[in-house]
Amino acid sequence: MRSLALGLALLLIGGAVSAEQFKPAKSSAQPPAASQAAKKTATKKATTKKSAPKGPPAKMLFGVVAAPAPLKARAIGSYSKGCLAGGVSLPINGPDWQVMRLSRNRNWGTPQLLDYLERLASDAKARDGWPGLLVGDMAQPRGGPMITGHTSHQIGLDADIWLTPMPDRILTPQEREDITAVSMLKDPFAVDPAVFTTLQVKLIRRAASYPQVARIFVHPAIKKALCEQAGKNRAWLAKVRPWWGHFYHFHIRLKCPAGMEGCANQKPPSGDDGCGKELSNWYKTLQKAEIWAATQPVTPSAKPPPKKKQLTLNDLPKECTTVLNAGGGAPVIAEDGTVPAALELPESKDAGPPAPRLDAAALEALKAELSGKPKPTTASASAAASGSVPLPDRKPH
Ligand SMILES: [Zn+2]
């Protein structure tokens, strides 16, 4: 619940915002200027309004709505700035999938996302020997920004799938909260061949093979392994994009379904397989990030994290206000601008382990390599990582 605390802190720093400012219909209402004093107050208020956020962060609103908007199913806006009308939920148990972290209530999506996942689960089992999908976060019932974990997943076209094979039994709800996904990495730069096998390669290739898929996100080390193991047929690799954090799950993003008005596609990835310059650039960034991470204190300092822009309802497409309010679904906003229900959300355990870190010797070797000096002979940069120091999951997707 790091982000919840952060969100609340920012909300408090940002100042109290009245419920009236949140409701678009009332936002233009001016208090009657009965006296000079009242006029002064009104002017002061109007000035303050300009810089103050317009209503609570949208994630506080969308993050607490438990049911879908009773409207025609539509993905509205873009993956990182939008919402979901008429969302449908993936059954928590299918013939070849199980939904994890049920307490999060994030197994929602467009009907097209559900169709896709059911097809992928069935094809991967029948044709690739993958025993079944463990499904991570999809979208919230009405999509929108989330209090924890993602910047995208807002319009019901994104889904996280664990790279851990499904066990051969139905997991209990408690197990679905407690089980941690298996990291595919042996160190920050390479997969562990003992866990990342041809089964995972086939699963990701299968997931990318359908025309409705826009992109798939994996950790750069996984992309590297896929590049090495793809063989001659490489077209699918163009859709598989490196991104931070995706070392125990991969992220599937569908294109906007044909004819779905108001759904904003991303520019398609270039036709290149991404195994050349793009990947080597990612590796340079990864190396720098490792060195940066090593300079960070192991225990989080009391210093507040850098301020991140919070999306408010006004930043989302207008129709998202309709989606939030449909069927009387909008949560109560307190006088001070907070959303009380957001404070009562249950905590849930991170789905995966912390990212592995280099040990001291490997770190020194890497620094030497980057500075162009000869490597120390005691260890190489690719030597075993300790894996014991947690690295924050930077830039979640
Ligand atoms: Zn994701």
Tab-separated table of C-alpha atoms and ligand atoms in Angstrom:
chain	number	residue	atom	x	y	z
A	1	MET	CA	0.000	0.000	0.000
A	2	ARG	CA	2.977	2.295	-0.578
A	3	SER	CA	1.078	4.222	-3.224
A	4	LEU	CA	-1.979	4.571	-1.054
A	5	ALA	CA	0.088	6.248	1.619
A	6	LEU	CA	1.793	8.379	-0.990
A	7	GLY	CA	-1.504	9.317	-2.584
A	8	LEU	CA	-2.954	10.320	0.738
A	9	ALA	CA	0.145	12.278	1.627
A	10	LEU	CA	-0.028	14.160	-1.657
A	11	LEU	CA	-3.695	14.754	-1.172
A	12	LEU	CA	-2.985	16.338	2.195
A	13	ILE	CA	-0.095	18.382	0.802
A	14	GLY	CA	-2.238	19.442	-2.127
A	15	GLY	CA	-4.805	20.894	0.265
A	16	ALA	CA	-8.384	20.146	0.992
A	17	VAL	CA	-10.736	20.205	-1.943
A	18	SER	CA	-14.469	20.479	-1.512
A	19	ALA	CA	-16.893	17.941	-2.892
A	20	GLU	CA	-18.476	20.709	-4.983
A	21	GLN	CA	-15.329	21.171	-7.035
A	22	PHE	CA	-15.469	17.497	-7.956
A	23	LYS	CA	-19.008	17.653	-9.329
A	24	PRO	CA	-18.757	19.332	-12.724
A	25	ALA	CA	-22.352	20.624	-12.562
A	26	LYS	CA	-21.652	22.703	-9.487
A	27	SER	CA	-18.100	23.765	-10.188
A	28	SER	CA	-19.114	27.012	-11.884
A	29	ALA	CA	-21.473	28.091	-9.113
A	30	GLN	CA	-20.225	31.261	-7.449
A	31	PRO	CA	-21.164	32.273	-3.925
A	32	PRO	CA	-23.408	35.363	-3.841
A	33	ALA	CA	-21.282	38.466	-3.319
A	34	ALA	CA	-23.333	39.942	-0.523
A	35	SER	CA	-20.531	41.998	0.933
A	36	GLN	CA	-17.078	43.257	0.131
A	37	ALA	CA	-15.626	40.614	2.439
A	38	ALA	CA	-17.481	37.865	0.616
A	39	LYS	CA	-16.197	39.212	-2.703
A	40	LYS	CA	-12.650	39.150	-1.418
A	41	THR	CA	-13.071	35.554	-0.243
A	42	ALA	CA	-14.526	34.572	-3.593
A	43	THR	CA	-11.593	36.098	-5.475
A	44	LYS	CA	-9.145	34.405	-3.175
A	45	LYS	CA	-10.932	31.078	-3.651
A	46	ALA	CA	-10.907	31.449	-7.426
A	47	THR	CA	-7.165	32.124	-7.391
A	48	THR	CA	-6.481	29.163	-5.145
A	49	LYS	CA	-8.631	26.968	-7.378
A	50	LYS	CA	-6.322	27.486	-10.338
A	51	SER	CA	-3.403	25.669	-8.755
A	52	ALA	CA	-5.346	23.238	-6.570
A	53	PRO	CA	-6.144	19.793	-7.954
A	54	LYS	CA	-9.708	19.468	-9.199
A	55	GLY	CA	-11.100	16.811	-6.908
A	56	PRO	CA	-9.474	13.762	-5.371
A	57	PRO	CA	-7.039	11.652	-7.407
A	58	ALA	CA	-9.078	9.598	-9.860
A	59	LYS	CA	-7.468	6.431	-8.514
A	60	MET	CA	-9.164	7.017	-5.151
A	61	LEU	CA	-12.524	7.063	-6.924
A	62	PHE	CA	-12.059	4.242	-9.437
A	63	GLY	CA	-10.066	2.236	-6.897
A	64	VAL	CA	-13.013	1.724	-4.578
A	65	VAL	CA	-15.918	1.072	-6.962
A	66	ALA	CA	-16.816	-2.592	-6.558
A	67	ALA	CA	-19.190	-3.116	-9.495
A	68	PRO	CA	-19.024	-2.403	-13.238
A	69	ALA	CA	-20.807	0.531	-14.900
A	70	PRO	CA	-24.143	-0.725	-16.257
A	71	LEU	CA	-23.470	0.624	-19.747
A	72	LYS	CA	-22.591	-0.802	-23.156
A	73	ALA	CA	-19.109	-2.375	-22.994
A	74	ARG	CA	-16.444	0.073	-24.160
A	75	ALA	CA	-12.802	0.877	-23.566
A	76	ILE	CA	-12.720	4.674	-23.223
A	77	GLY	CA	-9.567	6.739	-23.665
A	78	SER	CA	-6.014	5.414	-23.643
A	79	TYR	CA	-4.282	2.633	-21.714
A	80	SER	CA	-2.895	5.046	-19.114
A	81	LYS	CA	-5.688	7.622	-19.113
A	82	GLY	CA	-9.139	6.163	-19.431
A	83	CYS	CA	-11.849	3.951	-18.011
A	84	LEU	CA	-14.063	0.972	-18.768
A	85	ALA	CA	-17.819	0.939	-19.404
A	86	GLY	CA	-19.791	-2.296	-19.149
A	87	GLY	CA	-16.820	-4.251	-17.797
A	88	VAL	CA	-17.121	-8.030	-17.478
A	89	SER	CA	-15.249	-10.180	-14.984
A	90	LEU	CA	-13.145	-13.192	-15.838
A	91	PRO	CA	-14.458	-16.197	-13.856
A	92	ILE	CA	-11.962	-16.920	-11.090
A	93	ASN	CA	-11.677	-20.564	-12.223
A	94	GLY	CA	-11.662	-21.701	-15.822
A	95	PRO	CA	-10.802	-25.010	-17.443
A	96	ASP	CA	-7.217	-23.777	-17.876
A	97	TRP	CA	-6.786	-20.639	-15.804
A	98	GLN	CA	-7.121	-19.301	-12.243
A	99	VAL	CA	-7.335	-15.687	-11.121
A	100	MET	CA	-4.868	-14.623	-8.415
A	101	ARG	CA	-5.155	-11.930	-5.663
A	102	LEU	CA	-8.953	-12.000	-5.616
A	103	SER	CA	-9.035	-9.313	-2.902
A	104	ARG	CA	-7.903	-6.746	-5.460
A	105	ASN	CA	-11.035	-7.149	-7.585
A	106	ARG	CA	-9.045	-6.475	-10.747
A	107	ASN	CA	-10.215	-9.356	-12.938
A	108	TRP	CA	-12.308	-7.050	-15.133
A	109	GLY	CA	-12.039	-6.176	-18.779
A	110	THR	CA	-13.771	-5.726	-22.087
A	111	PRO	CA	-15.550	-8.840	-23.446
A	112	GLN	CA	-12.786	-8.930	-26.074
A	113	LEU	CA	-10.103	-9.258	-23.378
A	114	LEU	CA	-11.991	-12.133	-21.768
A	115	ASP	CA	-12.413	-13.903	-25.112
A	116	TYR	CA	-8.718	-13.486	-25.778
A	117	LEU	CA	-7.612	-14.827	-22.386
A	118	GLU	CA	-9.902	-17.846	-22.596
A	119	ARG	CA	-8.584	-18.633	-26.088
A	120	LEU	CA	-4.953	-18.165	-25.032
A	121	ALA	CA	-5.405	-20.385	-21.974
A	122	SER	CA	-6.951	-23.130	-24.051
A	123	ASP	CA	-4.474	-22.917	-26.972
A	124	ALA	CA	-1.425	-22.755	-24.697
A	125	LYS	CA	-2.565	-25.853	-22.858
A	126	ALA	CA	-3.510	-27.846	-25.933
A	127	ARG	CA	-0.642	-26.826	-28.203
A	128	ASP	CA	2.265	-25.695	-26.006
A	129	GLY	CA	1.954	-27.868	-22.928
A	130	TRP	CA	1.416	-24.876	-20.621
A	131	PRO	CA	-0.699	-26.248	-17.762
A	132	GLY	CA	-2.852	-23.157	-17.319
A	133	LEU	CA	-2.699	-19.400	-16.791
A	134	LEU	CA	-2.319	-17.729	-13.422
A	135	VAL	CA	-4.005	-14.431	-14.140
A	136	GLY	CA	-2.745	-11.330	-12.343
A	137	ASP	CA	-4.150	-7.820	-12.571
A	138	MET	CA	-6.491	-6.923	-15.408
A	139	ALA	CA	-8.647	-3.821	-14.806
A	140	GLN	CA	-10.867	-2.545	-12.010
A	141	PRO	CA	-14.654	-2.938	-12.479
A	142	ARG	CA	-14.832	0.516	-14.088
A	143	GLY	CA	-11.197	0.631	-15.149
A	144	GLY	CA	-9.452	3.924	-14.437
A	145	PRO	CA	-6.242	4.576	-12.499
A	146	MET	CA	-5.317	2.217	-9.653
A	147	ILE	CA	-4.237	3.086	-6.131
A	148	THR	CA	-1.373	0.589	-6.311
A	149	GLY	CA	0.808	-0.929	-8.958
A	150	HIS	CA	0.123	0.259	-12.490
A	151	THR	CA	-0.062	3.332	-14.648
A	152	SER	CA	-1.865	1.494	-17.468
A	153	HIS	CA	-4.499	-1.277	-17.141
A	154	GLN	CA	-7.158	1.479	-17.239
A	155	ILE	CA	-9.455	0.544	-20.131
A	156	GLY	CA	-9.951	-3.216	-19.909
A	157	LEU	CA	-7.479	-4.207	-22.622
A	158	ASP	CA	-4.413	-5.018	-20.450
A	159	ALA	CA	-3.724	-8.185	-18.462
A	160	ASP	CA	-0.783	-9.492	-16.438
A	161	ILE	CA	-0.081	-13.223	-16.676
A	162	TRP	CA	2.299	-14.939	-14.273
A	163	LEU	CA	5.257	-16.798	-15.731
A	164	THR	CA	4.737	-19.450	-13.052
A	165	PRO	CA	2.839	-22.476	-14.411
A	166	MET	CA	-0.553	-23.158	-12.848
A	167	PRO	CA	-0.533	-25.944	-10.271
A	168	ASP	CA	-2.617	-29.035	-10.934
A	169	ARG	CA	-5.340	-28.169	-8.412
A	170	ILE	CA	-7.728	-25.390	-7.509
A	171	LEU	CA	-5.984	-22.893	-5.234
A	172	THR	CA	-7.833	-21.657	-2.171
A	173	PRO	CA	-8.650	-17.941	-1.968
A	174	GLN	CA	-5.993	-17.621	0.759
A	175	GLU	CA	-3.350	-19.304	-1.403
A	176	ARG	CA	-4.191	-16.897	-4.188
A	177	GLU	CA	-3.353	-14.041	-1.814
A	178	ASP	CA	-0.206	-15.625	-0.367
A	179	ILE	CA	1.621	-17.418	-3.180
A	180	THR	CA	4.449	-15.369	-4.682
A	181	ALA	CA	5.216	-15.653	-8.380
A	182	VAL	CA	8.629	-17.072	-9.302
A	183	SER	CA	11.268	-14.655	-10.606
A	184	MET	CA	12.677	-15.672	-13.987
A	185	LEU	CA	15.989	-13.876	-13.341
A	186	LYS	CA	19.244	-15.202	-11.983
A	187	ASP	CA	20.712	-11.699	-11.817
A	188	PRO	CA	19.615	-8.252	-13.037
A	189	PHE	CA	20.743	-8.991	-16.592
A	190	ALA	CA	19.974	-12.636	-17.293
A	191	VAL	CA	17.201	-15.197	-16.998
A	192	ASP	CA	17.699	-18.318	-14.923
A	193	PRO	CA	17.494	-21.249	-17.367
A	194	ALA	CA	16.330	-23.488	-14.534
A	195	VAL	CA	13.035	-21.573	-14.352
A	196	PHE	CA	12.791	-19.745	-17.675
A	197	THR	CA	12.449	-22.687	-20.035
A	198	THR	CA	11.064	-23.359	-23.510
A	199	LEU	CA	7.633	-23.562	-21.842
A	200	GLN	CA	7.734	-19.832	-21.041
A	201	VAL	CA	9.148	-19.049	-24.497
A	202	LYS	CA	6.265	-20.888	-26.148
A	203	LEU	CA	3.683	-19.230	-23.911
A	204	ILE	CA	4.879	-15.708	-24.719
A	205	ARG	CA	5.128	-16.552	-28.422
A	206	ARG	CA	1.604	-17.945	-28.362
A	207	ALA	CA	0.312	-14.840	-26.557
A	208	ALA	CA	1.909	-12.560	-29.164
A	209	SER	CA	0.647	-14.595	-32.113
A	210	TYR	CA	-2.942	-13.314	-32.188
A	211	PRO	CA	-3.745	-10.353	-34.444
A	212	GLN	CA	-5.665	-8.509	-31.717
A	213	VAL	CA	-2.505	-8.162	-29.580
A	214	ALA	CA	-0.840	-4.742	-29.759
A	215	ARG	CA	2.104	-5.301	-27.409
A	216	ILE	CA	3.536	-7.623	-24.811
A	217	PHE	CA	5.835	-6.317	-22.074
A	218	VAL	CA	8.636	-8.404	-20.557
A	219	HIS	CA	11.815	-7.646	-18.595
A	220	PRO	CA	14.755	-6.824	-20.933
A	221	ALA	CA	16.536	-10.041	-19.855
A	222	ILE	CA	13.484	-12.035	-20.927
A	223	LYS	CA	13.409	-10.206	-24.249
A	224	LYS	CA	17.072	-11.104	-24.698
A	225	ALA	CA	16.358	-14.770	-24.003
A	226	LEU	CA	13.453	-14.713	-26.461
A	227	CYS	CA	15.677	-13.138	-29.125
A	228	GLU	CA	18.216	-15.909	-28.606
A	229	GLN	CA	15.659	-18.712	-28.664
A	230	ALA	CA	13.201	-17.502	-31.311
A	231	GLY	CA	14.733	-19.313	-34.251
A	232	LYS	CA	13.779	-18.377	-37.813
A	233	ASN	CA	10.200	-17.206	-37.330
A	234	ARG	CA	10.741	-13.853	-35.586
A	235	ALA	CA	7.835	-11.635	-36.634
A	236	TRP	CA	6.087	-12.041	-33.269
A	237	LEU	CA	9.119	-10.579	-31.470
A	238	ALA	CA	8.263	-7.084	-32.753
A	239	LYS	CA	5.301	-6.980	-30.376
A	240	VAL	CA	7.338	-8.111	-27.369
A	241	ARG	CA	8.697	-4.957	-25.734
A	242	PRO	CA	11.189	-4.665	-22.885
A	243	TRP	CA	9.950	-2.859	-19.786
A	244	TRP	CA	10.821	-2.593	-16.097
A	245	GLY	CA	9.364	-4.937	-13.558
A	246	HIS	CA	8.116	-7.718	-15.829
A	247	PHE	CA	10.383	-10.505	-14.582
A	248	TYR	CA	7.802	-12.738	-12.882
A	249	HIS	CA	4.854	-11.907	-15.131
A	250	PHE	CA	4.290	-10.626	-18.624
A	251	HIS	CA	1.807	-8.004	-19.673
A	252	ILE	CA	-0.546	-8.426	-22.614
A	253	ARG	CA	-2.058	-5.358	-24.273
A	254	LEU	CA	-4.797	-5.710	-26.853
A	255	LYS	CA	-5.523	-3.247	-29.654
A	256	CYS	CA	-8.744	-1.270	-29.484
A	257	PRO	CA	-11.449	-3.593	-30.805
A	258	ALA	CA	-12.594	-2.616	-34.314
A	259	GLY	CA	-15.237	0.103	-34.318
A	260	MET	CA	-14.943	0.883	-30.611
A	261	GLU	CA	-15.454	4.627	-30.526
A	262	GLY	CA	-13.347	6.685	-28.137
A	263	CYS	CA	-10.733	3.968	-27.612
A	264	ALA	CA	-7.252	5.306	-28.382
A	265	ASN	CA	-4.701	2.911	-29.851
A	266	GLN	CA	-0.969	3.335	-29.324
A	267	LYS	CA	1.286	3.715	-32.335
A	268	PRO	CA	2.094	0.144	-33.424
A	269	PRO	CA	5.670	-1.011	-32.738
A	270	SER	CA	8.067	-0.822	-35.681
A	271	GLY	CA	8.430	-3.993	-37.738
A	272	ASP	CA	11.930	-4.701	-36.399
A	273	ASP	CA	12.312	-7.670	-34.005
A	274	GLY	CA	13.859	-5.342	-31.416
A	275	CYS	CA	16.793	-7.667	-30.793
A	276	GLY	CA	19.503	-5.304	-32.023
A	277	LYS	CA	20.119	-1.702	-31.086
A	278	GLU	CA	16.937	-1.318	-29.058
A	279	LEU	CA	17.882	-4.175	-26.774
A	280	SER	CA	21.483	-3.064	-26.387
A	281	ASN	CA	20.236	0.412	-25.436
A	282	TRP	CA	18.000	-1.172	-22.827
A	283	TYR	CA	20.975	-3.020	-21.438
A	284	LYS	CA	22.934	0.215	-21.073
A	285	THR	CA	20.000	1.690	-19.172
A	286	LEU	CA	19.708	-1.431	-17.013
A	287	GLN	CA	23.401	-1.237	-16.105
A	288	LYS	CA	23.103	2.418	-15.122
A	289	ALA	CA	19.986	1.628	-13.106
A	290	GLU	CA	21.876	-1.098	-11.218
A	291	ILE	CA	24.648	1.295	-10.281
A	292	TRP	CA	22.107	3.925	-9.281
A	293	ALA	CA	20.217	1.395	-7.171
A	294	ALA	CA	23.430	0.471	-5.360
A	295	THR	CA	23.795	4.077	-4.186
A	296	GLN	CA	20.314	4.038	-2.648
A	297	PRO	CA	19.922	3.256	1.042
A	298	VAL	CA	18.658	-0.253	1.706
A	299	THR	CA	16.145	0.944	4.258
A	300	PRO	CA	13.754	3.519	2.849
A	301	SER	CA	14.563	6.977	4.187
A	302	ALA	CA	12.020	9.213	5.841
A	303	LYS	CA	12.285	11.557	2.867
A	304	PRO	CA	9.055	11.635	0.887
A	305	PRO	CA	9.258	10.119	-2.591
A	306	PRO	CA	9.290	12.538	-5.561
A	307	LYS	CA	5.950	14.110	-6.309
A	308	LYS	CA	4.113	12.344	-9.108
A	309	LYS	CA	1.286	13.963	-11.007
A	310	GLN	CA	-2.018	12.557	-9.882
A	311	LEU	CA	-4.694	12.174	-12.513
A	312	THR	CA	-8.006	13.650	-11.458
A	313	LEU	CA	-11.365	12.932	-13.013
A	314	ASN	CA	-10.927	16.063	-15.148
A	315	ASP	CA	-7.777	14.604	-16.719
A	316	LEU	CA	-9.701	11.581	-18.003
A	317	PRO	CA	-12.084	11.588	-20.980
A	318	LYS	CA	-15.390	13.288	-20.073
A	319	GLU	CA	-17.297	10.045	-20.461
A	320	CYS	CA	-15.352	8.587	-17.535
A	321	THR	CA	-17.394	10.825	-15.212
A	322	THR	CA	-20.508	9.145	-16.627
A	323	VAL	CA	-18.873	5.736	-16.168
A	324	LEU	CA	-17.983	6.523	-12.545
A	325	ASN	CA	-21.483	7.777	-11.692
A	326	ALA	CA	-23.523	5.209	-13.659
A	327	GLY	CA	-25.975	3.246	-11.532
A	328	GLY	CA	-25.184	5.404	-8.505
A	329	GLY	CA	-21.728	3.833	-8.293
A	330	ALA	CA	-19.606	6.852	-7.398
A	331	PRO	CA	-18.015	6.681	-3.944
A	332	VAL	CA	-18.659	9.267	-1.252
A	333	ILE	CA	-16.178	12.139	-1.078
A	334	ALA	CA	-15.659	13.694	2.325
A	335	GLU	CA	-15.771	17.454	2.953
A	336	ASP	CA	-11.969	17.545	3.038
A	337	GLY	CA	-11.767	15.976	-0.418
A	338	THR	CA	-10.680	12.517	0.674
A	339	VAL	CA	-12.430	9.288	-0.289
A	340	PRO	CA	-13.103	7.443	2.991
A	341	ALA	CA	-13.651	4.066	1.295
A	342	ALA	CA	-10.112	4.248	-0.124
A	343	LEU	CA	-8.764	4.132	3.424
A	344	GLU	CA	-10.570	0.883	4.114
A	345	LEU	CA	-9.185	-1.098	1.177
A	346	PRO	CA	-7.524	-4.362	2.203
A	347	GLU	CA	-3.779	-4.632	1.718
A	348	SER	CA	-2.531	-7.266	-0.685
A	349	LYS	CA	0.859	-8.864	-0.975
A	350	ASP	CA	3.035	-8.005	-3.991
A	351	ALA	CA	2.529	-10.655	-6.647
A	352	GLY	CA	6.245	-11.179	-7.203
A	353	PRO	CA	9.542	-11.179	-5.340
A	354	PRO	CA	11.836	-8.138	-5.311
A	355	ALA	CA	14.094	-7.748	-8.340
A	356	PRO	CA	17.535	-9.339	-7.926
A	357	ARG	CA	20.495	-7.047	-7.253
A	358	LEU	CA	24.176	-7.439	-8.030
A	359	ASP	CA	26.438	-8.397	-5.159
A	360	ALA	CA	29.300	-6.079	-4.233
A	361	ALA	CA	31.938	-7.832	-6.357
A	362	ALA	CA	29.742	-7.979	-9.446
A	363	LEU	CA	28.836	-4.337	-8.967
A	364	GLU	CA	32.494	-3.287	-8.841
A	365	ALA	CA	33.175	-5.322	-11.975
A	366	LEU	CA	30.298	-3.599	-13.739
A	367	LYS	CA	31.518	-0.141	-12.698
A	368	ALA	CA	34.977	-0.999	-13.991
A	369	GLU	CA	33.517	-2.255	-17.255
A	370	LEU	CA	31.500	0.908	-17.771
A	371	SER	CA	34.455	3.157	-17.006
A	372	GLY	CA	36.569	1.257	-19.524
A	373	LYS	CA	39.142	0.084	-16.964
A	374	PRO	CA	40.231	-3.556	-16.877
A	375	LYS	CA	37.908	-5.806	-14.895
A	376	PRO	CA	38.926	-6.972	-11.446
A	377	THR	CA	39.782	-10.657	-11.614
A	378	THR	CA	37.845	-11.617	-8.481
A	379	ALA	CA	34.409	-11.581	-10.069
A	380	SER	CA	32.671	-10.751	-13.300
A	381	ALA	CA	29.627	-8.578	-13.746
A	382	SER	CA	27.587	-11.574	-14.703
A	383	ALA	CA	28.532	-13.467	-11.561
A	384	ALA	CA	25.817	-14.602	-9.242
A	385	ALA	CA	23.690	-11.851	-7.805
A	386	SER	CA	22.863	-11.910	-4.162
A	387	GLY	CA	19.174	-11.421	-4.810
A	388	SER	CA	18.699	-10.547	-1.188
A	389	VAL	CA	18.351	-6.786	-1.369
A	390	PRO	CA	14.951	-5.551	-2.492
A	391	LEU	CA	14.918	-3.149	-5.416
A	392	PRO	CA	11.844	-1.003	-5.786
A	393	ASP	CA	9.750	-1.960	-8.786
A	394	ARG	CA	10.524	1.165	-10.767
A	395	LYS	CA	8.164	2.512	-13.356
A	396	PRO	CA	5.352	0.009	-13.036
A	397	HIS	CA	3.290	-0.562	-16.112
B	1	ZN	ZN	0.842	-5.069	-16.354
